[in-house]
Structures are given as structure tokens and as C-alpha cells.
Coordinates of C-alpha atoms in Angstrom, one line a residue:
M490 CA 7.6 -35.2 -24.3
D491 CA 9.8 -33.6 -26.9
K492 CA 13.4 -33.0 -26.1
I493 CA 14.6 -29.5 -26.0
S494 CA 15.9 -28.3 -29.3
D495 CA 19.7 -28.1 -29.9
T496 CA 19.1 -25.1 -32.1
K497 CA 20.0 -21.9 -30.3
M498 CA 18.2 -18.8 -31.5
S499 CA 20.4 -15.7 -31.7
A500 CA 19.2 -12.6 -29.9
D501 CA 20.0 -10.6 -33.1
A502 CA 17.7 -12.9 -35.2
H503 CA 14.6 -11.7 -33.4
P504 CA 15.3 -8.4 -31.8
D505 CA 11.7 -7.7 -30.9
G506 CA 11.6 -10.7 -28.7
E507 CA 8.8 -12.6 -30.6
K508 CA 8.2 -16.3 -30.0
V509 CA 9.1 -18.8 -32.6
D510 CA 9.1 -22.6 -32.9
T511 CA 12.7 -23.7 -33.5
K512 CA 11.6 -27.4 -33.4
E513 CA 8.3 -29.1 -33.0
G514 CA 7.2 -28.8 -29.4
T515 CA 9.8 -26.2 -28.5
V516 CA 9.2 -22.5 -27.9
S517 CA 11.9 -20.0 -27.9
V518 CA 11.8 -16.3 -26.8
S519 CA 14.6 -14.0 -27.9
Q520 CA 16.2 -11.1 -26.1
P521 CA 13.6 -8.5 -24.7
S522 CA 13.3 -5.4 -26.8
A523 CA 13.8 -3.4 -23.6
L524 CA 17.4 -4.5 -23.5
D525 CA 17.9 -3.3 -27.1
G526 CA 16.8 0.2 -25.9
K527 CA 13.6 0.0 -27.9
Q528 CA 11.1 -0.1 -25.1
S529 CA 10.6 0.6 -21.4
I530 CA 11.3 -2.3 -19.1
Y531 CA 8.0 -1.5 -17.3
S532 CA 5.9 -2.1 -20.4
D533 CA 7.9 -4.6 -22.4
S534 CA 5.8 -7.8 -22.7
T535 CA 8.6 -9.7 -24.3
I536 CA 10.5 -10.0 -21.1
T537 CA 9.8 -13.5 -19.8
F538 CA 9.1 -14.7 -16.3
E539 CA 12.3 -16.6 -16.3
N540 CA 14.2 -13.4 -17.0
Y541 CA 12.6 -11.6 -14.1
A542 CA 13.1 -14.5 -11.8
Y543 CA 16.8 -15.0 -12.6
W544 CA 17.8 -11.4 -12.0
A545 CA 15.6 -11.2 -8.8
K546 CA 17.4 -14.2 -7.3
R547 CA 20.7 -12.6 -8.2
S548 CA 19.7 -9.3 -6.6
R549 CA 18.6 -10.9 -3.4
E550 CA 22.1 -12.6 -3.1
V551 CA 23.8 -9.2 -3.6
E552 CA 21.6 -7.5 -1.0
K553 CA 22.8 -9.9 1.7
N554 CA 26.1 -7.9 1.7
I555 CA 24.4 -4.5 2.1
S556 CA 24.6 -3.0 5.6
T557 CA 21.6 -1.2 7.1
D558 CA 23.4 -0.3 10.3
D559 CA 23.0 3.4 9.7
A560 CA 19.2 3.5 9.9
G561 CA 16.2 1.9 11.5
F562 CA 16.2 0.0 14.8
A563 CA 19.9 -0.9 14.3
Y564 CA 20.8 2.8 14.3
W565 CA 19.1 3.5 17.6
R566 CA 20.4 0.3 19.2
K567 CA 24.0 1.4 18.3
R568 CA 23.3 4.9 19.7
L569 CA 21.9 3.5 23.0
F570 CA 24.7 1.0 23.6
R571 CA 27.4 3.1 21.9
K572 CA 28.5 0.4 19.5
S573 CA 30.9 1.2 16.7
E574 CA 29.3 1.9 13.4
A575 CA 29.8 -0.4 10.5
P576 CA 30.1 1.6 7.3
V577 CA 27.3 1.2 4.7
Q578 CA 28.6 -0.1 1.4
N579 CA 28.4 2.5 -1.3
S580 CA 26.9 1.6 -4.7
S581 CA 30.3 0.8 -6.2
A582 CA 31.0 -1.7 -3.5
V583 CA 27.6 -3.3 -4.0
A584 CA 28.1 -3.5 -7.7
E585 CA 31.5 -5.1 -7.1
S586 CA 29.9 -7.6 -4.8
S587 CA 27.2 -8.4 -7.3
A588 CA 29.8 -9.3 -9.9
K589 CA 31.2 -12.0 -7.6
H590 CA 27.8 -13.7 -7.6
T591 CA 27.6 -14.4 -11.3
S592 CA 29.8 -15.9 -14.0
T593 CA 27.3 -15.4 -16.8
T594 CA 27.5 -11.7 -17.2
N595 CA 30.6 -9.8 -18.4
D596 CA 30.7 -6.4 -16.6
S597 CA 32.4 -4.8 -19.5
T598 CA 29.6 -5.8 -21.9
A599 CA 27.1 -3.0 -22.4
D600 CA 23.4 -3.6 -23.3
G601 CA 21.4 -1.8 -26.0
W602 CA 21.6 1.5 -24.2
G603 CA 25.4 1.2 -23.7
I604 CA 24.9 0.5 -19.9
T605 CA 27.2 -2.0 -18.2
E606 CA 26.1 -4.2 -15.4
T607 CA 28.0 -2.2 -12.8
E608 CA 26.3 0.9 -14.0
W609 CA 22.9 -0.8 -13.7
E610 CA 23.6 -1.7 -10.1
Q611 CA 24.8 1.8 -9.2
A612 CA 21.8 3.6 -10.9
Q613 CA 19.1 1.3 -9.6
R614 CA 20.3 1.1 -6.0
A615 CA 21.0 4.8 -5.6
G616 CA 17.4 5.7 -4.9
R617 CA 16.8 2.7 -2.5
T618 CA 17.4 4.0 1.0
A619 CA 14.6 2.7 3.3
T620 CA 15.3 0.0 5.8
W621 CA 13.0 -2.4 7.6
G622 CA 12.9 0.0 10.6
S623 CA 11.6 2.7 8.3
I624 CA 9.1 0.3 6.9
F625 CA 7.7 -0.4 10.4
Y626 CA 7.1 3.3 10.9
L627 CA 5.6 3.9 7.4
I628 CA 3.3 0.8 7.6
T629 CA 2.1 1.7 11.1
T630 CA 1.5 5.3 10.0
D631 CA -0.4 4.1 6.9
I632 CA -2.5 1.4 8.6
L633 CA -2.9 2.5 12.2
G634 CA -6.3 4.2 12.5
P635 CA -7.8 3.1 15.8
T636 CA -10.1 6.2 15.9
N637 CA -12.7 4.5 13.6
V638 CA -12.6 1.1 15.4
P639 CA -14.9 2.1 18.3
W640 CA -17.6 3.2 15.9
A641 CA -17.3 0.0 13.9
I642 CA -17.6 -2.2 17.0
S643 CA -20.6 -0.1 18.1
Q644 CA -22.4 -1.4 14.9
M645 CA -21.3 -5.0 15.5
G646 CA -21.2 -5.6 19.3
Y647 CA -18.3 -7.0 21.4
G648 CA -18.3 -10.5 20.0
P649 CA -18.6 -10.0 16.3
G650 CA -16.4 -6.9 16.5
A651 CA -13.5 -8.8 18.2
V652 CA -13.9 -11.8 15.8
L653 CA -14.0 -9.7 12.6
Y654 CA -11.0 -7.5 13.5
T655 CA -9.0 -10.6 14.4
V656 CA -10.0 -12.4 11.1
F657 CA -9.4 -9.4 8.9
G658 CA -6.1 -8.8 10.7
A659 CA -4.9 -12.4 10.1
L660 CA -6.0 -12.3 6.4
A661 CA -4.3 -8.9 5.9
C662 CA -1.1 -10.4 7.3
Y663 CA -1.5 -13.4 5.0
S664 CA -2.1 -11.2 1.9
G665 CA 0.9 -8.9 2.8
M666 CA 3.2 -11.9 2.9
Q667 CA 1.9 -13.0 -0.5
L668 CA 2.8 -9.6 -2.0
W669 CA 6.3 -9.9 -0.3
R670 CA 6.8 -13.3 -1.8
I671 CA 6.0 -12.1 -5.3
F672 CA 8.1 -8.9 -5.0
V673 CA 11.3 -10.6 -3.9
G674 CA 10.7 -13.2 -6.6
L675 CA 10.4 -10.7 -9.5
D676 CA 12.2 -7.5 -8.5
S677 CA 15.8 -6.8 -9.4
T678 CA 18.2 -4.0 -10.1
R679 CA 18.1 -4.9 -13.8
F680 CA 14.3 -5.1 -13.8
P681 CA 13.2 -3.0 -10.8
M682 CA 9.6 -2.8 -9.7
R683 CA 8.1 0.5 -8.7
N684 CA 4.5 -0.2 -7.6
Y685 CA 1.5 -2.5 -7.5
G686 CA 0.9 -2.1 -11.2
D687 CA 4.4 -3.5 -12.0
V688 CA 3.6 -6.7 -10.0
A689 CA 0.3 -7.1 -11.9
F690 CA 2.0 -6.6 -15.2
R691 CA 4.7 -9.2 -14.6
V692 CA 2.2 -11.8 -13.6
Y693 CA -0.8 -11.2 -15.9
G694 CA 0.2 -8.6 -18.5
N695 CA -0.5 -5.0 -19.5
W696 CA -4.3 -5.1 -19.0
A697 CA -3.8 -5.9 -15.3
R698 CA -1.2 -3.2 -14.9
I699 CA -3.5 -0.5 -16.3
F700 CA -6.5 -1.6 -14.2
V701 CA -4.4 -1.8 -11.0
N702 CA -2.8 1.6 -11.5
V703 CA -6.1 3.3 -12.1
L704 CA -7.7 1.8 -9.1
Q705 CA -4.7 2.5 -6.9
S706 CA -4.5 6.1 -7.9
F707 CA -8.2 6.4 -7.1
Q708 CA -7.7 4.9 -3.7
F709 CA -4.8 7.2 -2.7
F710 CA -6.9 10.2 -3.9
L711 CA -9.9 9.0 -1.7
N712 CA -7.6 8.5 1.3
V713 CA -6.5 12.1 1.1
A714 CA -10.1 13.2 0.7
L715 CA -11.0 11.3 3.9
L716 CA -8.3 13.0 5.8
V717 CA -9.4 16.3 4.5
V718 CA -12.9 15.6 5.9
S719 CA -11.8 14.3 9.3
N720 CA -9.2 17.0 9.9
G721 CA -11.6 19.7 8.6
Q722 CA -14.1 18.5 11.3
G723 CA -11.4 18.6 13.9
L724 CA -10.2 22.1 13.0
A725 CA -13.8 23.4 12.9
Q726 CA -14.5 21.7 16.3
M727 CA -11.5 23.4 17.8
A728 CA -12.7 26.8 16.6
V729 CA -16.1 26.3 18.3
G730 CA -14.7 26.4 21.8
A731 CA -16.2 25.3 25.1
N732 CA -19.0 27.9 24.8
G733 CA -20.3 26.2 21.6
H734 CA -20.0 29.3 19.4
G735 CA -17.8 28.8 16.4
F736 CA -16.1 31.2 14.0
L737 CA -14.8 28.8 11.3
C738 CA -16.9 27.3 8.6
F739 CA -16.4 23.6 7.9
I740 CA -15.4 23.8 4.3
V741 CA -13.0 26.7 5.1
A742 CA -11.4 24.5 7.8
E743 CA -10.9 21.9 5.0
V744 CA -9.3 24.5 2.9
V745 CA -6.8 25.2 5.7
F746 CA -5.8 21.6 5.8
V747 CA -5.4 21.4 2.0
V748 CA -3.2 24.5 1.9
I749 CA -0.8 22.9 4.4
G750 CA -0.8 19.9 2.1
F751 CA 0.1 22.2 -0.8
V752 CA 3.3 23.4 1.0
L753 CA 4.5 20.2 2.7
G754 CA 3.5 18.1 -0.3
Q755 CA 6.8 19.1 -1.9
I756 CA 8.6 16.3 0.0
R757 CA 9.4 13.7 -2.6
T758 CA 11.3 10.8 -0.9
L759 CA 9.8 8.2 1.5
Q760 CA 13.0 8.1 3.6
R761 CA 12.4 11.7 4.7
L762 CA 8.7 11.0 5.4
S763 CA 9.7 8.0 7.6
Y764 CA 11.1 10.3 10.2
L765 CA 7.8 12.2 10.3
A766 CA 6.0 8.9 10.3
N767 CA 7.9 7.8 13.4
I768 CA 6.6 10.9 15.2
A769 CA 3.1 10.3 14.0
I770 CA 2.9 6.8 15.5
W771 CA 3.5 8.0 19.0
L772 CA 1.3 11.0 18.6
N773 CA -1.5 8.6 17.5
I774 CA -0.9 6.6 20.6
I775 CA -1.2 9.7 22.8
V776 CA -4.6 10.4 21.3
V777 CA -5.8 6.8 21.7
I778 CA -4.8 6.7 25.4
M779 CA -6.2 10.2 26.1
T780 CA -9.5 9.2 24.4
M781 CA -9.8 5.9 26.4
A782 CA -9.3 7.8 29.7
V783 CA -11.6 10.8 29.0
V784 CA -14.6 8.9 27.7
Y785 CA -15.1 7.5 31.2
E786 CA -15.1 10.9 32.8
Y787 CA -17.4 12.7 30.4
P788 CA -20.7 11.8 28.6
P789 CA -20.8 11.1 24.9
N790 CA -21.0 13.9 22.3
Y791 CA -24.8 13.6 21.8
A792 CA -24.9 16.6 19.4
A793 CA -22.3 15.1 17.0
S794 CA -24.0 11.7 17.1
L795 CA -27.4 13.2 16.3
T796 CA -26.0 15.3 13.5
S797 CA -24.1 12.6 11.7
Y798 CA -26.0 9.4 12.6
G799 CA -29.4 10.6 13.8
T800 CA -29.0 8.9 17.2
P801 CA -31.5 10.3 19.7
K802 CA -30.2 11.2 23.2
G803 CA -30.8 8.5 25.8
P804 CA -29.0 6.0 28.1
V805 CA -25.8 4.3 26.9
K806 CA -26.3 0.8 25.6
T807 CA -23.8 -1.9 24.6
A808 CA -24.3 -5.3 23.1
G809 CA -22.4 -8.6 23.3
Y810 CA -23.7 -9.7 19.9
W811 CA -25.1 -7.7 16.9
P812 CA -27.1 -4.7 18.3
E813 CA -30.9 -4.9 17.8
S814 CA -31.0 -1.6 15.9
S815 CA -28.2 -2.7 13.5
T816 CA -29.5 -3.3 10.0
L817 CA -27.7 -5.4 7.3
R818 CA -26.5 -2.2 5.8
D819 CA -25.1 -1.0 9.1
K820 CA -23.3 -4.4 9.6
V821 CA -21.8 -4.3 6.2
N822 CA -20.6 -0.7 6.6
A823 CA -19.0 -1.7 9.9
M824 CA -17.2 -4.6 8.3
M825 CA -16.0 -2.4 5.5
N826 CA -14.6 0.0 8.2
A827 CA -12.7 -3.0 9.6
V828 CA -11.4 -3.7 6.1
F829 CA -10.4 0.0 5.8
A830 CA -8.5 -0.3 9.1
Y831 CA -6.2 -2.9 7.7
G832 CA -5.8 -1.4 4.3
G833 CA -2.1 -0.9 3.9
A834 CA -1.3 -3.5 1.2
T835 CA -1.9 -0.9 -1.4
I836 CA 1.5 0.7 -0.9
F837 CA 3.5 -2.4 0.2
N838 CA 5.1 -2.7 -3.2
E839 CA 6.0 1.0 -3.3
L840 CA 7.6 0.6 0.2
M841 CA 9.6 -2.5 -0.9
A842 CA 10.7 -0.6 -4.0
E843 CA 12.5 1.9 -1.9
M844 CA 14.2 -0.6 0.4
R845 CA 17.9 -1.4 0.4
R846 CA 17.0 -5.0 1.1
P847 CA 13.4 -5.8 0.1
Y848 CA 13.8 -9.3 1.6
D849 CA 13.8 -7.6 5.1
F850 CA 10.3 -6.2 4.5
W851 CA 8.7 -9.0 6.5
K852 CA 10.4 -7.9 9.7
G853 CA 8.9 -4.4 9.8
F854 CA 5.6 -5.8 8.5
I855 CA 5.0 -8.4 11.1
L856 CA 5.9 -6.1 14.0
A857 CA 3.6 -3.4 12.6
E858 CA 0.7 -5.9 12.2
I859 CA 1.0 -7.1 15.8
F860 CA 1.2 -3.5 17.1
I861 CA -1.7 -2.4 15.1
Y862 CA -4.0 -5.3 16.0
V863 CA -3.4 -4.8 19.8
C864 CA -4.1 -1.1 19.5
Y865 CA -7.3 -1.7 17.5
L866 CA -8.9 -4.2 19.9
L867 CA -7.9 -2.4 23.1
S868 CA -9.1 1.1 22.0
G869 CA -12.2 -0.1 20.3
M870 CA -13.5 -2.1 23.2
V871 CA -12.7 0.5 25.8
V872 CA -14.3 3.4 24.0
Y873 CA -17.4 1.4 23.0
S874 CA -17.9 0.3 26.6
A875 CA -18.1 3.9 27.7
Q876 CA -20.1 5.5 24.8
G877 CA -22.2 2.6 23.4
Q878 CA -24.5 3.6 20.5
F879 CA -23.2 7.2 20.7
T880 CA -19.7 6.2 19.7
F881 CA -18.5 8.7 17.1
N882 CA -16.1 8.3 14.1
P883 CA -13.3 9.5 14.8
A884 CA -13.5 8.6 18.4
Y885 CA -11.7 11.6 19.9
Q886 CA -14.3 13.9 18.3
G887 CA -16.9 12.0 20.3
I888 CA -15.6 13.9 23.4
P889 CA -18.2 16.6 24.2
N890 CA -17.6 20.4 24.3
S891 CA -17.7 20.3 28.1
A892 CA -14.3 18.5 27.9
Y893 CA -13.1 21.1 25.3
K894 CA -9.4 20.9 26.4
F895 CA -9.2 17.1 25.8
Q896 CA -11.3 17.4 22.6
T897 CA -8.9 20.0 21.4
L898 CA -5.8 18.0 22.3
G899 CA -7.1 15.1 20.3
N900 CA -8.0 17.3 17.3
A901 CA -4.7 19.2 17.4
I902 CA -2.5 16.0 17.6
S903 CA -4.6 14.2 15.0
F904 CA -4.4 17.2 12.7
I905 CA -0.6 16.8 12.8
T906 CA -0.7 13.1 12.2
G907 CA -3.4 13.6 9.5
V908 CA -1.1 15.9 7.6
I909 CA 1.7 13.3 7.8
A910 CA -0.6 10.5 6.6
A911 CA -2.0 12.6 3.9
L912 CA 1.5 13.5 2.7
L913 CA 2.3 9.8 2.5
Y914 CA -0.8 9.0 0.4
G915 CA -0.4 12.1 -1.7
N916 CA 3.3 11.4 -2.2
I917 CA 2.8 7.9 -3.5
G918 CA -0.4 8.8 -5.4
I919 CA 1.3 11.5 -7.4
K920 CA 4.3 9.2 -8.0
V921 CA 2.0 6.5 -9.4
F922 CA 0.2 9.0 -11.6
Y923 CA 3.5 10.5 -12.8
N924 CA 5.1 7.2 -13.6
V925 CA 2.3 5.3 -15.2
V926 CA 0.7 8.2 -17.1
L927 CA 3.1 11.1 -17.6
R928 CA 6.2 9.1 -18.0
D929 CA 5.0 5.9 -19.7
V930 CA 2.4 7.5 -21.9
F931 CA 3.7 11.0 -22.5
H932 CA 7.4 10.2 -22.0
L933 CA 8.1 13.0 -19.6
P934 CA 11.5 13.1 -17.8
D935 CA 12.4 11.3 -14.6
L936 CA 10.9 12.8 -11.5
N937 CA 14.4 13.5 -10.0
S938 CA 15.4 15.5 -13.1
R939 CA 15.2 19.3 -13.1
T940 CA 12.1 19.3 -15.3
G941 CA 10.5 16.5 -13.2
K942 CA 10.9 18.5 -10.0
F943 CA 9.1 21.5 -11.6
I944 CA 6.3 19.3 -12.7
W945 CA 6.0 17.9 -9.1
I946 CA 5.6 21.4 -7.8
G947 CA 2.6 21.9 -10.0
L948 CA 1.1 18.5 -9.5
A949 CA 0.9 18.6 -5.7
P950 CA -1.4 21.6 -5.4
A951 CA -3.7 20.3 -8.2
Y952 CA -4.0 16.9 -6.5
W953 CA -4.9 18.4 -3.1
A954 CA -7.4 20.8 -4.6
L955 CA -9.3 18.0 -6.3
A956 CA -9.3 16.1 -3.0
W957 CA -10.9 19.1 -1.3
V958 CA -13.7 19.2 -3.9
F959 CA -14.5 15.5 -3.3
A960 CA -14.2 15.8 0.5
A961 CA -16.5 18.9 0.6
A962 CA -19.1 17.1 -1.6
I963 CA -19.3 14.0 0.7
P964 CA -18.8 15.0 4.4
Q965 CA -19.7 11.5 5.7
I966 CA -16.6 9.9 7.2
S967 CA -18.1 6.5 8.1
N968 CA -19.9 6.0 4.8
L969 CA -17.0 7.3 2.8
A970 CA -14.5 5.1 4.6
S971 CA -16.8 2.1 3.9
F972 CA -16.9 2.9 0.2
V973 CA -13.1 3.3 0.0
G974 CA -12.7 0.0 1.9
A975 CA -15.1 -1.9 -0.4
A976 CA -14.2 -0.4 -3.7
C977 CA -10.4 -0.1 -3.3
I978 CA -8.8 -1.3 -0.1
L979 CA -10.5 -4.7 -0.1
Q980 CA -9.2 -5.4 -3.6
F981 CA -5.6 -4.5 -2.9
S982 CA -5.5 -6.2 0.6
F983 CA -7.7 -9.2 0.1
T984 CA -8.6 -9.8 -3.6
F985 CA -5.5 -9.1 -5.7
P986 CA -2.7 -10.7 -3.5
P987 CA -4.0 -14.3 -3.6
L988 CA -4.9 -14.1 -7.3
L989 CA -1.5 -12.6 -8.1
L990 CA 0.3 -15.3 -6.1
V991 CA -1.6 -18.0 -8.0
G992 CA -0.4 -16.6 -11.3
F993 CA 3.1 -16.3 -9.9
N994 CA 3.1 -19.9 -8.7
I995 CA 1.7 -21.2 -12.0
Q996 CA 4.5 -19.6 -14.0
N997 CA 7.2 -20.5 -11.5
D998 CA 6.1 -24.1 -11.0
A999 CA 5.6 -24.7 -14.8
I1000 CA 9.4 -24.3 -15.5
L1001 CA 10.9 -27.7 -16.2
P1002 CA 14.5 -28.7 -15.4
E1003 CA 15.2 -29.2 -19.1
E1004 CA 14.2 -25.7 -20.0
E1005 CA 16.9 -23.0 -20.4
F1006 CA 17.4 -19.3 -19.8
N1007 CA 20.5 -17.4 -21.0
P1008 CA 21.1 -14.3 -18.9
T1009 CA 23.6 -12.9 -21.3
T1010 CA 21.2 -12.7 -24.2
G1011 CA 17.9 -12.7 -22.4
H1012 CA 17.0 -15.7 -24.5
T1013 CA 14.4 -18.2 -22.9
Q1014 CA 13.7 -21.6 -24.3
R1015 CA 10.7 -23.6 -23.2
L1016 CA 9.3 -27.0 -24.0
D1017 CA 5.7 -25.8 -24.4
S1018 CA 3.3 -22.9 -23.9
G1019 CA -0.3 -22.0 -23.5
I1020 CA -3.0 -23.8 -21.4
K1021 CA -0.9 -27.0 -21.0
R1022 CA 1.8 -25.1 -19.3
W1023 CA -0.7 -23.2 -17.0
I1024 CA -2.3 -26.5 -15.9
R1025 CA 1.0 -28.1 -15.1
G1026 CA 2.0 -25.1 -13.0
Y1027 CA -1.4 -25.0 -11.2
K1028 CA -1.3 -28.6 -10.2
K1029 CA 2.1 -28.3 -8.5
K1030 CA 0.5 -26.4 -5.6
F1031 CA -3.1 -27.5 -6.2
V1032 CA -4.5 -27.1 -2.7
W1033 CA -3.0 -23.7 -2.0
N1034 CA -3.8 -22.4 -5.4
T1035 CA -7.4 -23.5 -5.1
F1036 CA -7.7 -21.9 -1.6
D1037 CA -6.3 -18.6 -2.9
V1038 CA -8.6 -18.6 -5.9
L1039 CA -11.6 -19.1 -3.6
Y1040 CA -10.2 -16.5 -1.1
G1041 CA -9.9 -13.9 -3.9
I1042 CA -13.4 -14.6 -5.3
G1043 CA -14.9 -14.4 -1.8
A1044 CA -13.2 -11.0 -1.2
L1045 CA -14.6 -9.8 -4.5
G1046 CA -18.1 -10.8 -3.5
A1047 CA -17.7 -9.0 -0.2
A1048 CA -16.6 -5.9 -2.1
G1049 CA -19.8 -5.8 -4.1
L1050 CA -21.8 -6.0 -0.9
G1051 CA -19.8 -3.2 0.7
I1052 CA -20.2 -0.9 -2.2
W1053 CA -24.0 -1.4 -2.1
A1054 CA -24.2 -0.7 1.6
S1055 CA -22.0 2.5 1.5
V1056 CA -23.7 4.1 -1.5
T1057 CA -27.2 3.5 -0.2
S1058 CA -26.2 4.8 3.2
M1059 CA -24.8 8.0 1.7
H1060 CA -28.1 8.5 -0.2
T1061 CA -30.2 7.9 2.9
Q1062 CA -28.1 10.2 5.1
F1063 CA -28.2 13.0 2.6
E1064 CA -32.0 12.6 2.2
G1065 CA -32.9 12.4 5.9
G1066 CA -30.0 14.1 7.7
S1067 CA -29.0 17.7 8.2
L1068 CA -25.8 17.4 6.3
T1069 CA -25.5 18.6 2.7
P1070 CA -22.7 18.7 0.1
F1071 CA -20.4 21.8 0.6
T1072 CA -22.0 22.5 3.9
C1073 CA -20.7 25.1 6.4
A1074 CA -22.1 23.1 9.3
N1075 CA -19.6 20.8 11.0
P1076 CA -20.6 17.1 10.9
A1077 CA -18.9 16.7 14.3
G1078 CA -21.3 19.2 15.9

């Protein structure tokens, strides 16, 4: 193998960061053009993996000195036991601490924009306020959706239902930890990451970034649309009353929900939403407990089941294995609903991007996964045991009109939690669209600027209005959830993470001890490039990389099957059912 060249390439010699051969068998990459002020750090392909990794490691060291005692679980522990508060370091103290962890960067030296390292630290950490306690609330609010679990289990039976929710829960946890591993290995205050697309860009390039951002924006939009449908059903059901005579049209009820989103959608920071998310978790638990208790005192909502699923009235039946009436399409749709239930990985990178200490993400994540899994299995099995084939989605709307007060309690509380969840999806969805399209393509100002705030005011209503159009056109919660799970959520939670980690491992493990990176100039010098380097990196963790590749391909195949099942089910239900697009009739009866 050729020795590394003694020739050092000047950053000024190749300001655009192109690769050159300084000696046979040696590849050098100059300073990234982003550091010359010529390009955005989020789209500069000249920034090398070594550059990202170096600054990420440095940022993790600095973050060890940042206190989070003023927020999250630590805050409430101090309040309960009246412990003295440790002050949180301000951005200047953090920057001063960061300088102690490096001898390679001169703080008085400015980059191409005239920004010193201390100023980088202050600017990039200013917007990072969330703690792992906040992350627990936000993840639980995002993922926790036990109201669709009973319906999914009714299509699978006790045994397959328990197995699949356990398997998907374990795989979702595995994939979430993969994203965490990549994020802490590539994010830094010098090269901060904002979203899932930034992760894809730094591992595979700009094509991956564009694809991921488009798909992610589409999923957030569909999530909001789903909440418009479910809460529109709930509001219309509340307007019906115990006598069965309603006064509120279904699509009008959806409009009411959307108008609320117009107003509250002006909240722009996740830290503020985390307080609402904390409330939403416990409100969700109240609905779940109430539903499990009431379904044993009252019969199923036969009218709602007949309207949405065409299930004729009869005795309640349950199955230990796959129900006899369950077709392949039903089974796949049920599995996709299970996928949907664990679909929180889509926003994990956005959540970590707003954390004071991204390394602590795993704490809130693991606690949230355990809490969610227990809620899913408990609520799903209990409700299915009581309602059998008449189990409705969402479960609390399967309570009949004869139990109107409990039905209304579930709808009212879920309306509140639905608004909070929709705000979370809409918040991140608009941010992704703004950052990757309006800022990167059309070069609009920062969202926190005066102009950016005015643009946000206009974007929020437009986003919610389009979600209403989509929701009114497809008033089928189960099939729509199955489609979202297959087309979007399955990719972000099960397909992309293992494939991204393989790319991360290959580049990280391909780095040889003799290779050099100069953090002052951003100059990287390698011994080789191309397929030879990729093969060397892949072989380092051959077994795990191979497993992850197969895992990702398998998830992709399952996604195709899920899309087929959901689309054909939508077509069948529109043809043979009583529901039509933009209907005034409530799907929940």
C-alpha cells in the first residue's frame, strides 16, 4: 500500500474542495467551499465524512458540561425534593468550555464568513433547548396511538397480534438506536443537522437528501390528514347525541378541527409544544382506561362497524389465531396499522436537532418505547376481548350511542390530544418544507427572522387547508393509516435506518490510521477512494452490515405489499360501502 504523501495541499489552492491526486495512490480533499462562505453547509458535497465526524466528536465532549437541571425529569425531581438548582451554562460558558477541548482551532481565527469558533458555538446552541425529559413526552405523544391497536388485533387474532406488536416494537427500538448512533456521530455545532434529510445527505449524498425530504414532508402531511378524519368523526359523533339525531355534517366537523389548527399552528418551537405533549400523554391514558372499562358494560357500536367495515350485526367472536373471515388484504392492512403504531422515527432526527445534549436522546427514547409497548398490548387485548369482530378504529368511537356520556368523554379528550399531535406534525412538516425548499432553493431568510415569521403565518393555514381536502376525499381511517404506514412510516422506521447505518459504518470503518484530517483547514487526505474503500469499510462489520442490508430490503418488500393492500381496500370500500368522498355522513355512525 502506498505511503501517505508528504505533500500538503493548501486550502487556498483548491477553494472549491475538489479532489486531486497529490501523489500516486493518495487522494486529497481541500477545505469545504461552505467554510469559504460560498455554499450552504447543508448542501455542500465537498465536506468530507472525516470533517463531520471530527466536529461531532468534539461537540459531544463539550455537551458533557452542559447542565439540563432546569428541565425534564430533573426539574420535577428537584421541585419534589426541594433540591438547590444548579445553574444552566449559558452559551458563552459552553463556548469557553469547548475551547478547552481542542488545541487545533484558534478561537480568534474567523472562517470565510468572518465567524469565530466561539460565535459558531453561541449561534448553533442558542436554539437547542429540549432535554431528554422533553423528548420522552414528544416521542410518546407522536407514537402513542393505542386507539387503533384493538382494530388491528381484531384482524389478526390474539396470538399473531401479540407477536407482531412485539416484533415491530423491538425492530422500531433497534432502528431508533441506529438513527441515534448516526446522529451523534455526524452532528456538531459547526455542521449541525436539522432533519432526516441531512442524515441521508451526509451518508449517501444529495439525491438521498431530496428523496427523504420529499417523502418525509408527504408523511407529515398525511398524518395531519388522518387526525383531521378521526377528530372530524369524533366531533360529528358528539353532535349526534344520545338520541341519534345529529346537527353537524362530517366535513364541517373536519373544518372546525382545521380552523383550530390554523390558530394554534403559529407555535414554532418544540420546547413549547413539549409542555402540551406532557398533558396529551396523560389525557390519552385516561381515554384508554375509560374505553377498556366501558366496552365491558355496553355492546359494540354495531352501526359504526356496519357503515365503515360492512360487518353485519351478530354475536361477538374472538380468535386466538388468524380469524377465518380475515383475507390476505385484511392481514396486511392490520400489520401496516401495527407499523403505523410505532412510526415515530420520522421525527427522531428533528427532535435530536433541538436537544441540548443529543447523546441523551436514548434515555427518553427507551422509556417511551417501553411505556408505549405496554399500553398497546394491554389496551388492544382488553378491547378486542369485549368487542371482537365489531372492534372499531379508533376504539373509543366503538362505544355505542347508548353510552353517549362515555363516548363523548373519549371524543372530547381525543380531540384535544389530536390537536396537540397535529400541531407537532404540522410544526415539523412546515419546518422541513421551509428549510429544504424555501430556504435552500429560493434562499428565503431564517425562520426566526422577522420575514420568516410572517411567512410562517401564511404557511400554516395553507398546510392545514390542503390536509382538509385530502382528509375529506378519503374518509377511511384504517385504510388510510395502512397506506401511510406502508408508503412512508415503514421506510423511515424500518427501511432507511439500517441502510443509513451501513453507509455510516462503511465510511467510518474505511478510515485508516495513516490518513489525516486537518480541522483548521478542513483538509482531508486519504490513501484511496472508490469501491476499494467501500469494500474495506463493509468488511470491518461484515455480519452486522449484511444483516442490516437484508433487514432494509425485507422492510422495502413489506412496504410494497402494504401499499397494494391499502389501495385495493380503499377502492373496494368506496365501491361497495356507503361512504363517498366529501361525504356529510359520519363514518363513525
